[in-house]
Amino acid sequence: MPVLKGKELRVVGFLCNWCSYGGADTAGVGRFSQPTDLRIIRVPCSGRVDPMFVVKALLGGADGVLVSGCHPRDCHYSQGNFYARRRLETLKTFLPALGIDPDRFQYTWVSASEGQRWKNVVSTFVEKVHQLGHAPRIEEAAPYLPLAEKGDTLPAPLRPLAWPAAGTLTASLEQLREKIRAALPELDCVIGWQQGFDALHATPLFMRKPEDVDKLTWGPLNVHNLATYLPQFKNRKVGVVVKGCDSRSVIELLQEKLVEPDNVRVFGMACEGVVDVERVRKAMEPAEGAACTDVAPAAVAVEGDGLAFEGDTPVRLKLADVVAEKCRTCDTPVPLLGDVVEGNASAPAGPGPDAPPSLEALDAMTPEQRRGFWRAQMDRCLRCYACRNACPMCVCRDHCIAESRDPHWTTQEGNVREKLQFQVIHALHLAGRCTECGECQRACPVNIPVLALKQWMNRSVLTLFDYRAGVDVNAVPPLLAFAVEEKNIKEHGL
Amino acid sequence: MRIGVFVCHCGSNIGGTVDVPGVAQVARAYPDVVFSSDTMYACSEPGQAAIVDAIREHALDGVVVASCTPRMHEPTFRRTVERAGLNRYMFEMANIREHVSWIGKDREANSNKAAELVRMAVEKLRLNAPLYPKSFDVTKRVLVIGGGVAGIQAALDCADGGIEVVLVERESTIGGKMAKLDKTFPTVDCSSCILGPKMVDVSQHPNIRLYAHAEVEKIGGYVGNFKVDVRRKATYVDWELCTGCGLCMEKCPSKKSPDAFNEHVGVTTSINIPFPQAIPKKAIIDPTSCRQFVKGKCGVCAKVCPTGAIRYDMEDQVVTEEVGAIITATGYDLFDYTRYAEYGGGRYPDVITSLQYERLLSASGPTGGHVKRPSDGKEPKTVVFIQCVGSRDRSVDRPYCSGFCCMYTAKQAVLTKDHIPDSRSYVFYMDIRANGKMYEEFTRRAMEEYGVQYVRGRVSMIVPQGDKYLVRGVDTLLGEQVEVPADLVVLAVGAESSHGAPQLAEKLRISYDNYGFFMESHCKLRPVETNTAGVYLAGACQGPKDIPSSVGQGSAAAAKVLGLFSRGRLESDPQISQVDVRRCVGCGKCITTCPYGAIEWMELRGEMKARVIETVCQGCGICTVTCPQGAIQLQHFTDNQILAEVNALCLS
Ligand SMILES: Cc1cc2nc3c(=O)[nH]c(=O)nc-3n(C[C@H](O)[C@H](O)[C@H](O)COP(=O)(O)OP(=O)(O)OC[C@H]3O[C@@H](n4cnc5c(N)ncnc54)[C@H](O)[C@@H]3O)c2cc1C
Ligand code: SF4
Ligand code: SF4
Ligand code: SF4
Ligand code: SF4
């Protein structure tokens, strides 16, 4: 709907019925004059305000969004505003990732008797929004694609990535196979990796018979996070082979009761980093960048800190150059649970960089650039949902709200707004759950760095709640809990 | 859908600054709107009749009224549409008075805003669905927690009203603070003379089951059908057999047990009946001092008890009670004045609390009603009272007024004169708050008839000097330093929430304020209700209160319970969450966050799914936001309904 041209901006409010809506009524009864911009949506409780409503409004053209509930401890439903505070603060710290000014979103507490305070809140907030002016629309931003031409300027890995000598590796692998063979009779199957359609690609292997176990491979080509398959085996006894990072996904799944502890056996081995196939492909391209992109080596051998490609023109690549982004900052090379073959994983050499590369790149952009960046990336997004399907925590699958009509969070329009809305849904749904396994980004057929949004979110969750997902099976994730006094959330002055 | 829109002028309240006919006109173009009109007073008799007529004439199946706040007239209009045969949830309101016409004078902006609010209401209504309440049976029994005067009153009123009462008291006797008082203001009548008969009534009433020395351990269920686990703590005496003869107390060799009933003025025996009028009048052993427990040998009481009631091996017992409503009357506790260094921090024996002083004044107290100094047993001639100790003081996080201290201090000063005619009393105060019936007259009498010296000002220090205490302060009215050599100093310690109140509130799922006092549902209009259906408040647990107010609230809470039980069956609010079992993956996140425990597991074809217990769900929607796939939706506030409002404002 059009706003009054020149006079008003679009400001949406979500108010809880018991306190703030009453406070706005009180302000009305007191005839406290207020700016006319605000449109109020009444909800029972601030705990009913899904942060996605806010995103929906902001992506849909709102210039400002205000949420108001009862003061902490005064919630009609006793705890709603405590949950709201965590959810909304998380959102507030996330908005800049999209290039949205966090000042366009505010949440506060106003009681039913505070008519004067309500007037002040509305006036202050609307004035702020007017200072900021019309919200720039992401779909109208000038495309900005710095990563597209990005050279291989990734930081050096934290640890000296080096796979054990072939002999040692085979011995460890044989140990692992033995463990699996021993357990197989009690399990429906064990999920591992095998060589894929060519020597560069591994694919998942579902071992049911002892002879299947012979096909199990182990090495830097085992890129998939096999934990993603576990929820499909719910209620069946199943084993899974994990790398260090994958093990965190299993922990997360166990914590969320998405798999049963009694039904899953975890096998693991220390990992020295897996390759980014895309990077390998690039490295193997003829120097002039000719059209030849089909890299189908006859065989790939792991040689300590490098990979040797046999074929017409044998190549040797340094692992440090082609290793996946996540491996550069990895601090859990050894699986955190399960039946693990220790190997000789090296420890991180020192503290990692402040942010992983994709996040660092996002950090370096101005808000305007970020809007342009996501606009350009979403232009390219096919909306194939490969990112979601690869995500071990996206267990909803057929019922993902990105595709449902009830609830109907996104339309099927193929525009930037709806596609970005989906990415935000994914990131918000992963808040406090994402272990940064990077599968979403790896799976994307057009290489959109969607992981950066989750990394941003994870950083927020870490700073706000001192929490990392996938470490402790018994932890309560921060967005399913609250503290009456929040250590790291400051009251926002309004 | 066929929607009718009614835009109200509210006389000139709305019409004055909003183009009401214009808004009605614009609304006609909104999707599914087949009828719209303006109306002078929508809520009036003819206004409502017009809505009913229009529903019939235009076969409307949904109605939007744009008028005042839904917090005022939503129930009214819901009844209106119901009269015309619509489901009451096929109705939405747009608040164009409190949120539009009353807060701005710009007619163009107001009219535009009003039209948009109507549009939002229409878009939401298009997704509304009829909802139907369910009815369920009520267990007509009530649990009263806390046996102070408020709880006693509530229990008696309910019992007299014919319903069964379960009264749970933490201490071994009921009576609360009032049982410790000597006389009560403003009439100075004897506390135990007016409370005693009520306590006896409790013990004898056929409808009351009393669990003393017991605490509520767990509360499950919902209004009409609560299930309560009560822990009966071990007393080491079989109360079925104990006759309260007191022989054990006479013979008990361990005579240095802390005397909680007498506020630790003096000590008592390890086996003890707290005071002669105790209800139940039963003995209880303090295992922290009893020789049988501490040293493993004694057994004197077991030998002397004529009925053989002593049970050293007794253990706690948990009993389960089913009730339909709960009254919480857990009262208050006293501020710990030792936090104030200027009053000696607890080191001066003759600086005592007001409640200790009540025990000294009381004939049933440790001194038999003779006022004696704890240090040397001498009769004090100069008594200084200091008010607002732990009240109205931000520095100790007690900014509130405890309400009754001004009055009881005046009472105690008057009683001091009665007990020791040649004594002098001084009261240091901040303000005198005597706003009850006959209260101002009473404090006046204390000053004028009894010659109590009132000094307006704070005490800065108490310094022991010889066998006296120099009380130093400023008289802010005269602007002078004052120094009174006192024999006894009585601190009017403020009230704070009963210890353990927040934990009990969590069990009851009711809110409490920053200080642990329970929150009423509305500070003016619903003072004894809480926001949890079926849970009511009485007495000082809701905030400091004197006896008349506590008793009044006790009766009010009882009336609420009787009113609730007067209906044969209760109806549940259908604005609650519902699980779409096809979407639910059984992660239990909703179960973790629901503040009411309203979601339970159920098994469906071998898979675990969430299910909402309709009568427990309060309709907050916290779960709806928690569930990633939107499988659990709060009815009437579903994602799609709220999205419709957002989209009406943004997208287009
Ligand atoms: C020194 C002094 C003098 C006073 N003089 C007067 C006066 O003269 N006139 C007057 O009107 N008022 C006077 N008052 C105020 C009076 O004490 C209160 O108004 C009154 O006691 C409030 O009654 P209540 O039942 O709400 O609380 P309480 O008397 O505190 O009773 C609460 C009861 O609940 C029990 N309980 C607490 N928690 C639990 C639990 N979790 N489970 C089970 N049971 C529990 C307690 O053991 C107690 O028995 C005086 C107060 C003081 C401190
Ligand atoms: S994005 Fe959200 S709704 Fe969709 S599959 Fe992932 S967690 Fe489920
Ligand atoms: S995988 Fe890539 S292209 Fe597909 S939906 Fe995700 S971001 Fe878009
Ligand atoms: S949060 Fe959603 S999916 Fe999980 S148990 Fe509840 S309703 Fe089911
Ligand atoms: S709406 Fe959900 S969270 Fe709120 S009381 Fe009902 S079931 Fe519990």
Tab-separated table of N, CA and C in Angstrom, chain B residues 291-357:
chain	number	residue	atom	x	y	z
B	291	ARG	N	19.104	-34.505	70.780
B	291	ARG	CA	20.247	-35.371	71.139
B	291	ARG	C	20.149	-36.733	70.468
B	292	GLN	N	18.937	-37.218	70.337
B	292	GLN	CA	18.767	-38.520	69.694
B	292	GLN	C	19.353	-38.482	68.281
B	293	PHE	N	19.174	-37.344	67.619
B	293	PHE	CA	19.675	-37.221	66.248
B	293	PHE	C	21.143	-36.840	66.219
B	294	VAL	N	21.525	-35.900	67.101
B	294	VAL	CA	22.891	-35.396	67.043
B	294	VAL	C	23.874	-36.379	67.670
B	295	LYS	N	23.496	-36.910	68.859
B	295	LYS	CA	24.433	-37.772	69.571
B	295	LYS	C	24.071	-39.248	69.424
B	296	GLY	N	22.869	-39.511	68.923
B	296	GLY	CA	22.464	-40.900	68.733
B	296	GLY	C	21.919	-41.539	69.992
B	297	LYS	N	21.861	-40.795	71.102
B	297	LYS	CA	21.197	-41.380	72.270
B	297	LYS	C	20.498	-40.311	73.091
B	298	CYS	N	19.369	-40.657	73.637
B	298	CYS	CA	18.562	-39.803	74.499
B	298	CYS	C	17.238	-40.520	74.665
B	299	GLY	N	16.335	-40.303	73.722
B	299	GLY	CA	15.082	-41.052	73.742
B	299	GLY	C	14.151	-40.710	74.890
B	300	VAL	N	14.407	-39.569	75.554
B	300	VAL	CA	13.575	-39.207	76.708
B	300	VAL	C	12.119	-39.016	76.295
B	301	CYS	N	11.905	-38.254	75.229
B	301	CYS	CA	10.523	-37.977	74.851
B	301	CYS	C	9.770	-39.256	74.520
B	302	ALA	N	10.481	-40.183	73.867
B	302	ALA	CA	9.817	-41.434	73.518
B	302	ALA	C	9.364	-42.155	74.776
B	303	LYS	N	10.196	-42.005	75.816
B	303	LYS	CA	9.843	-42.690	77.065
B	303	LYS	C	8.662	-42.020	77.753
B	304	VAL	N	8.634	-40.680	77.721
B	304	VAL	CA	7.587	-40.006	78.515
B	304	VAL	C	6.264	-39.865	77.768
B	305	CYS	N	6.291	-39.909	76.446
B	305	CYS	CA	5.055	-39.651	75.709
B	305	CYS	C	3.987	-40.668	76.081
B	306	PRO	N	2.866	-40.186	76.620
B	306	PRO	CA	1.835	-41.119	77.093
B	306	PRO	C	1.187	-41.913	75.957
B	307	THR	N	1.231	-41.393	74.731
B	307	THR	CA	0.562	-42.117	73.651
B	307	THR	C	1.557	-42.830	72.746
B	308	GLY	N	2.842	-42.727	73.090
B	308	GLY	CA	3.865	-43.406	72.273
B	308	GLY	C	3.925	-42.873	70.860
B	309	ALA	N	3.880	-41.534	70.727
B	309	ALA	CA	3.773	-40.939	69.392
B	309	ALA	C	5.123	-40.672	68.728
B	310	ILE	N	6.213	-40.784	69.473
B	310	ILE	CA	7.521	-40.377	68.921
B	310	ILE	C	8.013	-41.379	67.874
B	311	ARG	N	8.480	-40.856	66.740
B	311	ARG	CA	8.958	-41.705	65.631
B	311	ARG	C	10.279	-41.132	65.106
B	312	TYR	N	11.395	-41.554	65.703
B	312	TYR	CA	12.676	-40.984	65.270
B	312	TYR	C	13.002	-41.351	63.821
B	313	ASP	N	12.374	-42.423	63.331
B	313	ASP	CA	12.721	-42.874	61.983
B	313	ASP	C	11.737	-42.375	60.915
B	314	MET	N	10.960	-41.376	61.271
B	314	MET	CA	9.967	-40.893	60.307
B	314	MET	C	10.652	-40.281	59.078
B	315	GLU	N	10.029	-40.443	57.921
B	315	GLU	CA	10.581	-39.849	56.696
B	315	GLU	C	9.545	-38.950	56.035
B	316	ASP	N	10.028	-38.092	55.146
B	316	ASP	CA	9.096	-37.239	54.389
B	316	ASP	C	8.144	-38.117	53.593
B	317	GLN	N	6.968	-37.574	53.354
B	317	GLN	CA	5.970	-38.341	52.629
B	317	GLN	C	5.386	-37.420	51.567
B	318	VAL	N	5.174	-37.951	50.362
B	318	VAL	CA	4.566	-37.105	49.332
B	318	VAL	C	3.151	-37.599	49.049
B	319	VAL	N	2.186	-36.699	49.181
B	319	VAL	CA	0.799	-37.068	48.870
B	319	VAL	C	0.342	-36.266	47.658
B	320	THR	N	-0.543	-36.833	46.886
B	320	THR	CA	-1.040	-36.144	45.696
B	320	THR	C	-2.491	-35.736	45.911
B	321	GLU	N	-2.770	-34.494	45.606
B	321	GLU	CA	-4.137	-33.993	45.759
B	321	GLU	C	-4.621	-33.466	44.416
B	322	GLU	N	-5.885	-33.663	44.136
B	322	GLU	CA	-6.446	-33.105	42.912
B	322	GLU	C	-7.361	-31.947	43.263
B	323	VAL	N	-7.118	-30.820	42.642
B	323	VAL	CA	-7.914	-29.618	42.926
B	323	VAL	C	-8.253	-28.918	41.611
B	324	GLY	N	-9.236	-28.020	41.700
B	324	GLY	CA	-9.636	-27.293	40.492
B	324	GLY	C	-9.136	-25.864	40.472
B	325	ALA	N	-8.714	-25.361	41.638
B	325	ALA	CA	-8.217	-23.981	41.716
B	325	ALA	C	-7.194	-23.892	42.832
B	326	ILE	N	-6.388	-22.844	42.783
B	326	ILE	CA	-5.325	-22.678	43.779
B	326	ILE	C	-5.323	-21.238	44.277
B	327	ILE	N	-5.289	-21.087	45.589
B	327	ILE	CA	-5.128	-19.742	46.155
B	327	ILE	C	-3.754	-19.695	46.812
B	328	THR	N	-2.959	-18.735	46.422
B	328	THR	CA	-1.621	-18.596	46.985
B	328	THR	C	-1.656	-17.505	48.041
B	329	ALA	N	-1.269	-17.843	49.251
B	329	ALA	CA	-1.311	-16.868	50.359
B	329	ALA	C	-0.067	-17.044	51.205
B	330	THR	N	1.079	-16.935	50.569
B	330	THR	CA	2.319	-17.269	51.264
B	330	THR	C	2.949	-16.087	51.995
B	331	GLY	N	2.273	-14.958	52.004
B	331	GLY	CA	2.709	-13.863	52.866
B	331	GLY	C	4.051	-13.263	52.531
B	332	TYR	N	4.746	-12.835	53.546
B	332	TYR	CA	5.978	-12.070	53.360
B	332	TYR	C	7.011	-12.512	54.369
B	333	ASP	N	8.216	-11.999	54.236
B	333	ASP	CA	9.259	-12.183	55.232
B	333	ASP	C	9.804	-10.813	55.591
B	334	LEU	N	10.699	-10.782	56.568
B	334	LEU	CA	11.205	-9.492	57.003
B	334	LEU	C	12.586	-9.223	56.439
B	335	PHE	N	12.819	-7.982	56.171
B	335	PHE	CA	14.118	-7.532	55.660
B	335	PHE	C	15.209	-7.840	56.689
B	336	ASP	N	16.348	-8.278	56.183
B	336	ASP	CA	17.464	-8.591	57.065
B	336	ASP	C	18.251	-7.312	57.366
B	337	TYR	N	17.983	-6.741	58.537
B	337	TYR	CA	18.545	-5.402	58.817
B	337	TYR	C	20.045	-5.443	59.054
B	338	THR	N	20.613	-6.631	59.220
B	338	THR	CA	22.061	-6.657	59.496
B	338	THR	C	22.858	-6.131	58.312
B	339	ARG	N	22.172	-5.922	57.170
B	339	ARG	CA	22.862	-5.310	56.035
B	339	ARG	C	23.209	-3.845	56.310
B	340	TYR	N	22.543	-3.243	57.281
B	340	TYR	CA	22.855	-1.847	57.620
B	340	TYR	C	23.925	-1.811	58.708
B	341	ALA	N	25.108	-1.338	58.351
B	341	ALA	CA	26.164	-1.266	59.360
B	341	ALA	C	25.837	-0.232	60.426
B	342	GLU	N	25.104	0.854	60.019
B	342	GLU	CA	24.877	1.939	60.986
B	342	GLU	C	23.995	1.515	62.162
B	343	TYR	N	23.253	0.404	61.995
B	343	TYR	CA	22.440	-0.074	63.115
B	343	TYR	C	23.132	-1.210	63.855
B	344	GLY	N	24.410	-1.348	63.611
B	344	GLY	CA	25.171	-2.336	64.361
B	344	GLY	C	25.303	-3.666	63.658
B	345	GLY	N	24.600	-3.804	62.534
B	345	GLY	CA	24.748	-5.031	61.747
B	345	GLY	C	24.466	-6.298	62.527
B	346	GLY	N	23.659	-6.205	63.593
B	346	GLY	CA	23.292	-7.409	64.320
B	346	GLY	C	24.161	-7.678	65.539
B	347	ARG	N	25.106	-6.757	65.813
B	347	ARG	CA	26.034	-7.015	66.918
B	347	ARG	C	25.509	-6.519	68.276
B	348	TYR	N	24.505	-5.633	68.263
B	348	TYR	CA	24.037	-5.071	69.540
B	348	TYR	C	22.811	-5.836	70.027
B	349	PRO	N	22.915	-6.449	71.191
B	349	PRO	CA	21.808	-7.300	71.650
B	349	PRO	C	20.501	-6.524	71.859
B	350	ASP	N	20.584	-5.250	72.176
B	350	ASP	CA	19.353	-4.519	72.465
B	350	ASP	C	18.845	-3.714	71.278
B	351	VAL	N	19.371	-4.002	70.105
B	351	VAL	CA	18.790	-3.470	68.872
B	351	VAL	C	18.044	-4.643	68.240
B	352	ILE	N	16.714	-4.571	68.260
B	352	ILE	CA	15.936	-5.740	67.850
B	352	ILE	C	14.942	-5.369	66.750
B	353	THR	N	14.339	-6.384	66.144
B	353	THR	CA	13.352	-6.105	65.096
B	353	THR	C	11.978	-5.904	65.717
B	354	SER	N	11.133	-5.303	64.934
B	354	SER	CA	9.772	-5.030	65.390
B	354	SER	C	9.028	-6.303	65.734
B	355	LEU	N	9.291	-7.370	64.991
B	355	LEU	CA	8.551	-8.601	65.262
B	355	LEU	C	9.070	-9.258	66.542
B	356	GLN	N	10.385	-9.098	66.789
B	356	GLN	CA	10.913	-9.578	68.067
B	356	GLN	C	10.251	-8.805	69.211
B	357	TYR	N	10.052	-7.531	68.956
B	357	TYR	CA	9.438	-6.709	70.004
B	357	TYR	C	7.998	-7.155	70.264
